[in-house]
Amino acid sequence: MTEAQIPFRCEDIHVAIESKPVVKGVTLNIKGGEIHALMGPNGSGKSTLVNALMGHPSYSLTSGRIFVNGENVTEMPPHERSRHGMFLAFQYPLAIPGVTVANFLRAAVKARVKDDSEMKAFRKTLLAEFERLEIDPAFATRYVNDGFSGGEKKRLEILQMAMLKPSIALLDETDSGLDIDALQIVSKGINTVVNKDVGVLLVTHYQRILNFVKPDFVHVFMGGRIVRSGGPEMAAQLEKEGYEKIEKEVSRIAEVA
Amino acid sequence: METNNQKTQTRPVVNVREDYQARYGFSDPDEYFHKAPKGINHEVVAMISKLKKEPEWMRKFRHEALDAFFAKPMPQWGDTELLNSIQFENIHYFLKSTEGTEKSWDDVPDNIKKTFNRLGIPEAEQRFLGGVSAQYESEVVYHSLREDLTKQGIIFLDMDSALREQEEIVKKYFATVIPPTDNKFAALNSAVWSGGSFIYVPPDTDVKIPLQAYFRINAKNMGQFERTLIIADKGSRVHYIEGCTAPTYSSDSLHSAVVELVAMDGAYIRYTTIQNWSNNVFNLVTKRAMAHTDATVEWVDANLGSKLTMKFPCVYLVGERAKAEILSVAFAGDGQHQDAGAKVIHAAPNTTSRITSKSISKGGGRASYRGMVKVYPSATNCKVSVECDALLLDENSRSDTYPTMEISSDDVRVEHEARVSKIAEEQIFYLQSRGLSEDEARMLIVNGFFEPFVKQLPMEYAVEMNRLIELEMEGSVG
Ligand SMILES: Nc1ncnc2c1ncn2[C@@H]1O[C@H](COP(=O)(O)OP(=O)(O)OP(=O)(O)O)[C@@H](O)[C@H]1O
Ligand SMILES: [Mg+2]
């Protein structure tokens, strides 16, 4: 597999918030078709990591490099990272009052097409995605995330992902706050986006989404680092044992070292 | 003895019935205009009235109003510094004799021409709006529209023609809502008014289409001191739209209109304005409506451009269950002060008012909301809602709110909300993460901010308005 065919790679990512180090050296390789789950306790820096990867201005990357489809995007502003194929589903999606979902998505899709003729199919594609994610088409004329329920916001994130067709999707707790039906629909949405050219990094606290979105790798994230990586079985183990056991092991190793 | 300008400021308003003809009558209008084209005095007023061949009562009215103008002090509130910089003696008060002949296309500033182009305004209309051409081809459209209206008994004329053709009804209502003594600028308008619209809608008549074509094509003709009067008779409905999104270029720097609306029992009037004056203009407008029993009046008002705008559309709720809705938006850019707001007087029981104000300040611009809601003691069971929303686009810009409530009835439900906000960095990042550049993200958020206004507009205006906001955001409006 050539470099250009690997949707996502990051090396030794360090992130500081107001000069306090929060992410302390993360390296990830996500190949086409792979789903990576990232699990870790509250406040360990998962959101900080994915936001910094997307180029959030208040999370400064103190070192490290980011590649999308082999291209170095480390110095690019967020919108260019997006146009190069990155997508971030927000843990807390923002409301944009007065801007309808349809207009928002039209602007976003338009920003990445080469010529306007590609916009002809926009309406049809949008309606199809609404149907697939079982969202009432009336949402097209509602204002982005304005007054949406938690679950509706998460569905809209997945709808946006489907419309923008990224190479690498960073999904920050997209499963949180979803009822069981919504979880299945959202999972289906994620699974349809993944193909041999697309990778996913799924930040989650719960095993239950992993029953629908099957991860190839599970990474345990603590104190700003990936402290352990393994196969799908690790998620179940984590759920049973909690982070405490790993934490102890990690600190023992740290003591020894 | 007074002939000229403000030396007479302290003099009280004189008797209406004085014989102005003898004192100020003038015999050779054309000659006069060649001699003294600028400044305001009784000769100019006499001239205007004479040129228009007006009835005697209107002539007297004008002279009386001019005295009121001299007598009235400048408003002592608002942007007094800017107000006091107005040079009344440097303004043409009547342009008819020179209109369309003095100016050439080359005199219209380049930035205005550029804006015309970017708004996609056709060449013929550009020349018209630039004040170069006196005629605009779609006037034909307006005339055929008017024929349809005539069949329904609707009178829709420019104010000068209305005074000639419908004198009786004009006389009955003219200046009954806004007397010349109301304020200095209403007085000035009353003295020198020219152009504007007159509409009368007969009882139970629904004017299905917004009356708009007229003003779009006459944005220039209506001049600096237009006067509009709309009367919606019992149970009738009418929507009137004035203005246009293209910057209205004017070499003279004072625009002072008076707009009077009368909504009789059960009538509905919506009055929509989009005004975008060139940046040298003082835009000081008095707008007021009377809403009788069960009537509804809606002012939908957008203020862009100009140097200083002072505009507070007002509704007097004089009949039971009358309703007022005022939606005012403003965009203040570099060197501009938009002082806009609303005024509602609840003078009858069970009346309702809702004021929504939205402003954006950018590049050092200043937007003020100034509002007044008064509830009389007799006005029981009233509902009042005021919502002001200001968005500051940068650190140098400014926004103030001056809300006043005088509530003398204790049976009133009042809701009041005021917000000043900045665009959140998080919102921008969210949109950027979807592939929009920072500028595109700001643009979208600003469009969203004005959306509640824009969605009240007919389609073609909405499209233009959005385009115009885009140009304002780029800072490239003339
Ligand atoms: N903008 C910010 N300013 C200050 N501190 C911040 C900011 N954002 C995050 N932090 C801090 O950085 C640490 C990591 O936060 P982060 O949101 O990345 O955690 P998380 O792993 O996503 O947690 P959760 O599972 O609760 O979502 C926390 O201590 C948090 O308080
Ligand atoms: Mg988080």
PDB file of C-alpha atoms in Angstrom, chain B residues 254-352:
ATOM      1  CA  LEU B 254     -29.905  65.003   3.466  1.00  0.00           C
ATOM      2  CA  HIS B 255     -32.781  62.589   3.090  1.00  0.00           C
ATOM      3  CA  SER B 256     -35.714  63.352   5.284  1.00  0.00           C
ATOM      4  CA  ALA B 257     -38.930  61.519   4.506  1.00  0.00           C
ATOM      5  CA  VAL B 258     -42.273  61.412   6.233  1.00  0.00           C
ATOM      6  CA  VAL B 259     -44.419  58.295   6.041  1.00  0.00           C
ATOM      7  CA  GLU B 260     -47.940  58.214   7.457  1.00  0.00           C
ATOM      8  CA  LEU B 261     -50.108  55.117   7.648  1.00  0.00           C
ATOM      9  CA  VAL B 262     -53.743  54.878   8.657  1.00  0.00           C
ATOM     10  CA  ALA B 263     -55.096  51.398   9.313  1.00  0.00           C
ATOM     11  CA  MET B 264     -58.830  51.675   9.906  1.00  0.00           C
ATOM     12  CA  ASP B 265     -60.882  49.108  11.795  1.00  0.00           C
ATOM     13  CA  GLY B 266     -59.797  45.592  10.951  1.00  0.00           C
ATOM     14  CA  ALA B 267     -57.311  46.726   8.302  1.00  0.00           C
ATOM     15  CA  TYR B 268     -53.837  45.309   7.752  1.00  0.00           C
ATOM     16  CA  ILE B 269     -50.832  47.263   6.498  1.00  0.00           C
ATOM     17  CA  ARG B 270     -47.347  45.982   6.080  1.00  0.00           C
ATOM     18  CA  TYR B 271     -44.727  48.507   5.083  1.00  0.00           C
ATOM     19  CA  THR B 272     -41.378  47.092   4.026  1.00  0.00           C
ATOM     20  CA  THR B 273     -38.334  49.254   3.493  1.00  0.00           C
ATOM     21  CA  ILE B 274     -34.902  48.356   2.272  1.00  0.00           C
ATOM     22  CA  GLN B 275     -32.829  51.423   2.169  1.00  0.00           C
ATOM     23  CA  ASN B 276     -29.229  51.603   1.175  1.00  0.00           C
ATOM     24  CA  TRP B 277     -28.129  55.183   0.874  1.00  0.00           C
ATOM     25  CA  SER B 278     -24.681  56.150  -0.269  1.00  0.00           C
ATOM     26  CA  ASN B 279     -22.327  56.831   2.620  1.00  0.00           C
ATOM     27  CA  ASN B 280     -22.538  60.619   2.499  1.00  0.00           C
ATOM     28  CA  VAL B 281     -26.251  60.771   3.316  1.00  0.00           C
ATOM     29  CA  PHE B 282     -27.993  61.763   6.520  1.00  0.00           C
ATOM     30  CA  ASN B 283     -31.138  59.671   6.565  1.00  0.00           C
ATOM     31  CA  LEU B 284     -33.596  61.145   9.035  1.00  0.00           C
ATOM     32  CA  VAL B 285     -37.035  59.711   8.555  1.00  0.00           C
ATOM     33  CA  THR B 286     -40.283  59.995  10.484  1.00  0.00           C
ATOM     34  CA  LYS B 287     -42.616  57.025  10.114  1.00  0.00           C
ATOM     35  CA  ARG B 288     -45.811  56.634  12.042  1.00  0.00           C
ATOM     36  CA  ALA B 289     -48.981  54.614  11.836  1.00  0.00           C
ATOM     37  CA  MET B 290     -52.416  54.783  13.418  1.00  0.00           C
ATOM     38  CA  ALA B 291     -53.926  51.397  14.108  1.00  0.00           C
ATOM     39  CA  HIS B 292     -57.637  51.455  14.853  1.00  0.00           C
ATOM     40  CA  THR B 293     -59.815  48.706  16.331  1.00  0.00           C
ATOM     41  CA  ASP B 294     -58.629  45.226  15.317  1.00  0.00           C
ATOM     42  CA  ALA B 295     -56.143  46.691  12.865  1.00  0.00           C
ATOM     43  CA  THR B 296     -52.612  45.406  12.365  1.00  0.00           C
ATOM     44  CA  VAL B 297     -49.624  47.448  11.284  1.00  0.00           C
ATOM     45  CA  GLU B 298     -46.251  45.914  10.502  1.00  0.00           C
ATOM     46  CA  TRP B 299     -43.109  47.902   9.798  1.00  0.00           C
ATOM     47  CA  VAL B 300     -40.361  45.801   8.254  1.00  0.00           C
ATOM     48  CA  ASP B 301     -37.386  48.054   7.988  1.00  0.00           C
ATOM     49  CA  ALA B 302     -33.802  47.536   6.833  1.00  0.00           C
ATOM     50  CA  ASN B 303     -31.215  50.248   7.133  1.00  0.00           C
ATOM     51  CA  LEU B 304     -27.969  49.974   5.290  1.00  0.00           C
ATOM     52  CA  GLY B 305     -25.596  52.589   4.042  1.00  0.00           C
ATOM     53  CA  SER B 306     -25.847  56.312   4.870  1.00  0.00           C
ATOM     54  CA  LYS B 307     -23.635  58.267   7.241  1.00  0.00           C
ATOM     55  CA  LEU B 308     -26.249  58.642   9.948  1.00  0.00           C
ATOM     56  CA  THR B 309     -29.677  57.070   9.947  1.00  0.00           C
ATOM     57  CA  MET B 310     -32.228  57.995  12.563  1.00  0.00           C
ATOM     58  CA  LYS B 311     -35.413  56.074  12.090  1.00  0.00           C
ATOM     59  CA  PHE B 312     -37.905  54.836  14.641  1.00  0.00           C
ATOM     60  CA  PRO B 313     -41.030  53.516  12.961  1.00  0.00           C
ATOM     61  CA  CYS B 314     -43.935  54.125  15.276  1.00  0.00           C
ATOM     62  CA  VAL B 315     -47.411  52.691  15.783  1.00  0.00           C
ATOM     63  CA  TYR B 316     -50.189  54.286  17.783  1.00  0.00           C
ATOM     64  CA  LEU B 317     -52.510  51.541  18.912  1.00  0.00           C
ATOM     65  CA  VAL B 318     -55.628  53.631  19.282  1.00  0.00           C
ATOM     66  CA  GLY B 319     -58.318  50.981  18.856  1.00  0.00           C
ATOM     67  CA  GLU B 320     -59.021  47.913  20.936  1.00  0.00           C
ATOM     68  CA  ARG B 321     -57.182  44.735  19.962  1.00  0.00           C
ATOM     69  CA  ALA B 322     -54.954  46.575  17.521  1.00  0.00           C
ATOM     70  CA  LYS B 323     -51.559  45.011  16.846  1.00  0.00           C
ATOM     71  CA  ALA B 324     -48.151  46.417  16.041  1.00  0.00           C
ATOM     72  CA  GLU B 325     -45.207  44.490  14.745  1.00  0.00           C
ATOM     73  CA  ILE B 326     -41.914  46.222  14.075  1.00  0.00           C
ATOM     74  CA  LEU B 327     -38.953  44.385  12.666  1.00  0.00           C
ATOM     75  CA  SER B 328     -35.933  46.565  12.194  1.00  0.00           C
ATOM     76  CA  VAL B 329     -32.492  45.525  10.992  1.00  0.00           C
ATOM     77  CA  ALA B 330     -29.401  47.622  10.525  1.00  0.00           C
ATOM     78  CA  PHE B 331     -25.890  47.151   9.257  1.00  0.00           C
ATOM     79  CA  ALA B 332     -23.382  49.751  10.393  1.00  0.00           C
ATOM     80  CA  GLY B 333     -20.069  49.724   8.589  1.00  0.00           C
ATOM     81  CA  ASP B 334     -17.027  51.956   8.721  1.00  0.00           C
ATOM     82  CA  GLY B 335     -17.932  55.554   9.488  1.00  0.00           C
ATOM     83  CA  GLN B 336     -21.630  54.833   9.822  1.00  0.00           C
ATOM     84  CA  HIS B 337     -24.070  55.256  12.643  1.00  0.00           C
ATOM     85  CA  GLN B 338     -27.358  53.409  12.383  1.00  0.00           C
ATOM     86  CA  ASP B 339     -29.596  54.800  15.057  1.00  0.00           C
ATOM     87  CA  ALA B 340     -32.737  52.767  14.540  1.00  0.00           C
ATOM     88  CA  GLY B 341     -35.491  51.369  16.639  1.00  0.00           C
ATOM     89  CA  ALA B 342     -39.191  51.556  17.205  1.00  0.00           C
ATOM     90  CA  LYS B 343     -41.924  53.282  19.102  1.00  0.00           C
ATOM     91  CA  VAL B 344     -45.289  51.942  20.169  1.00  0.00           C
ATOM     92  CA  ILE B 345     -48.041  53.711  22.047  1.00  0.00           C
ATOM     93  CA  HIS B 346     -50.667  51.483  23.620  1.00  0.00           C
ATOM     94  CA  ALA B 347     -53.659  53.783  23.945  1.00  0.00           C
ATOM     95  CA  ALA B 348     -56.405  51.157  24.018  1.00  0.00           C
ATOM     96  CA  PRO B 349     -57.110  47.935  25.912  1.00  0.00           C
ATOM     97  CA  ASN B 350     -56.146  44.475  24.644  1.00  0.00           C
ATOM     98  CA  THR B 351     -53.534  45.811  22.276  1.00  0.00           C
ATOM     99  CA  THR B 352     -50.381  43.911  21.377  1.00  0.00           C
TER     100      THR B 352
END
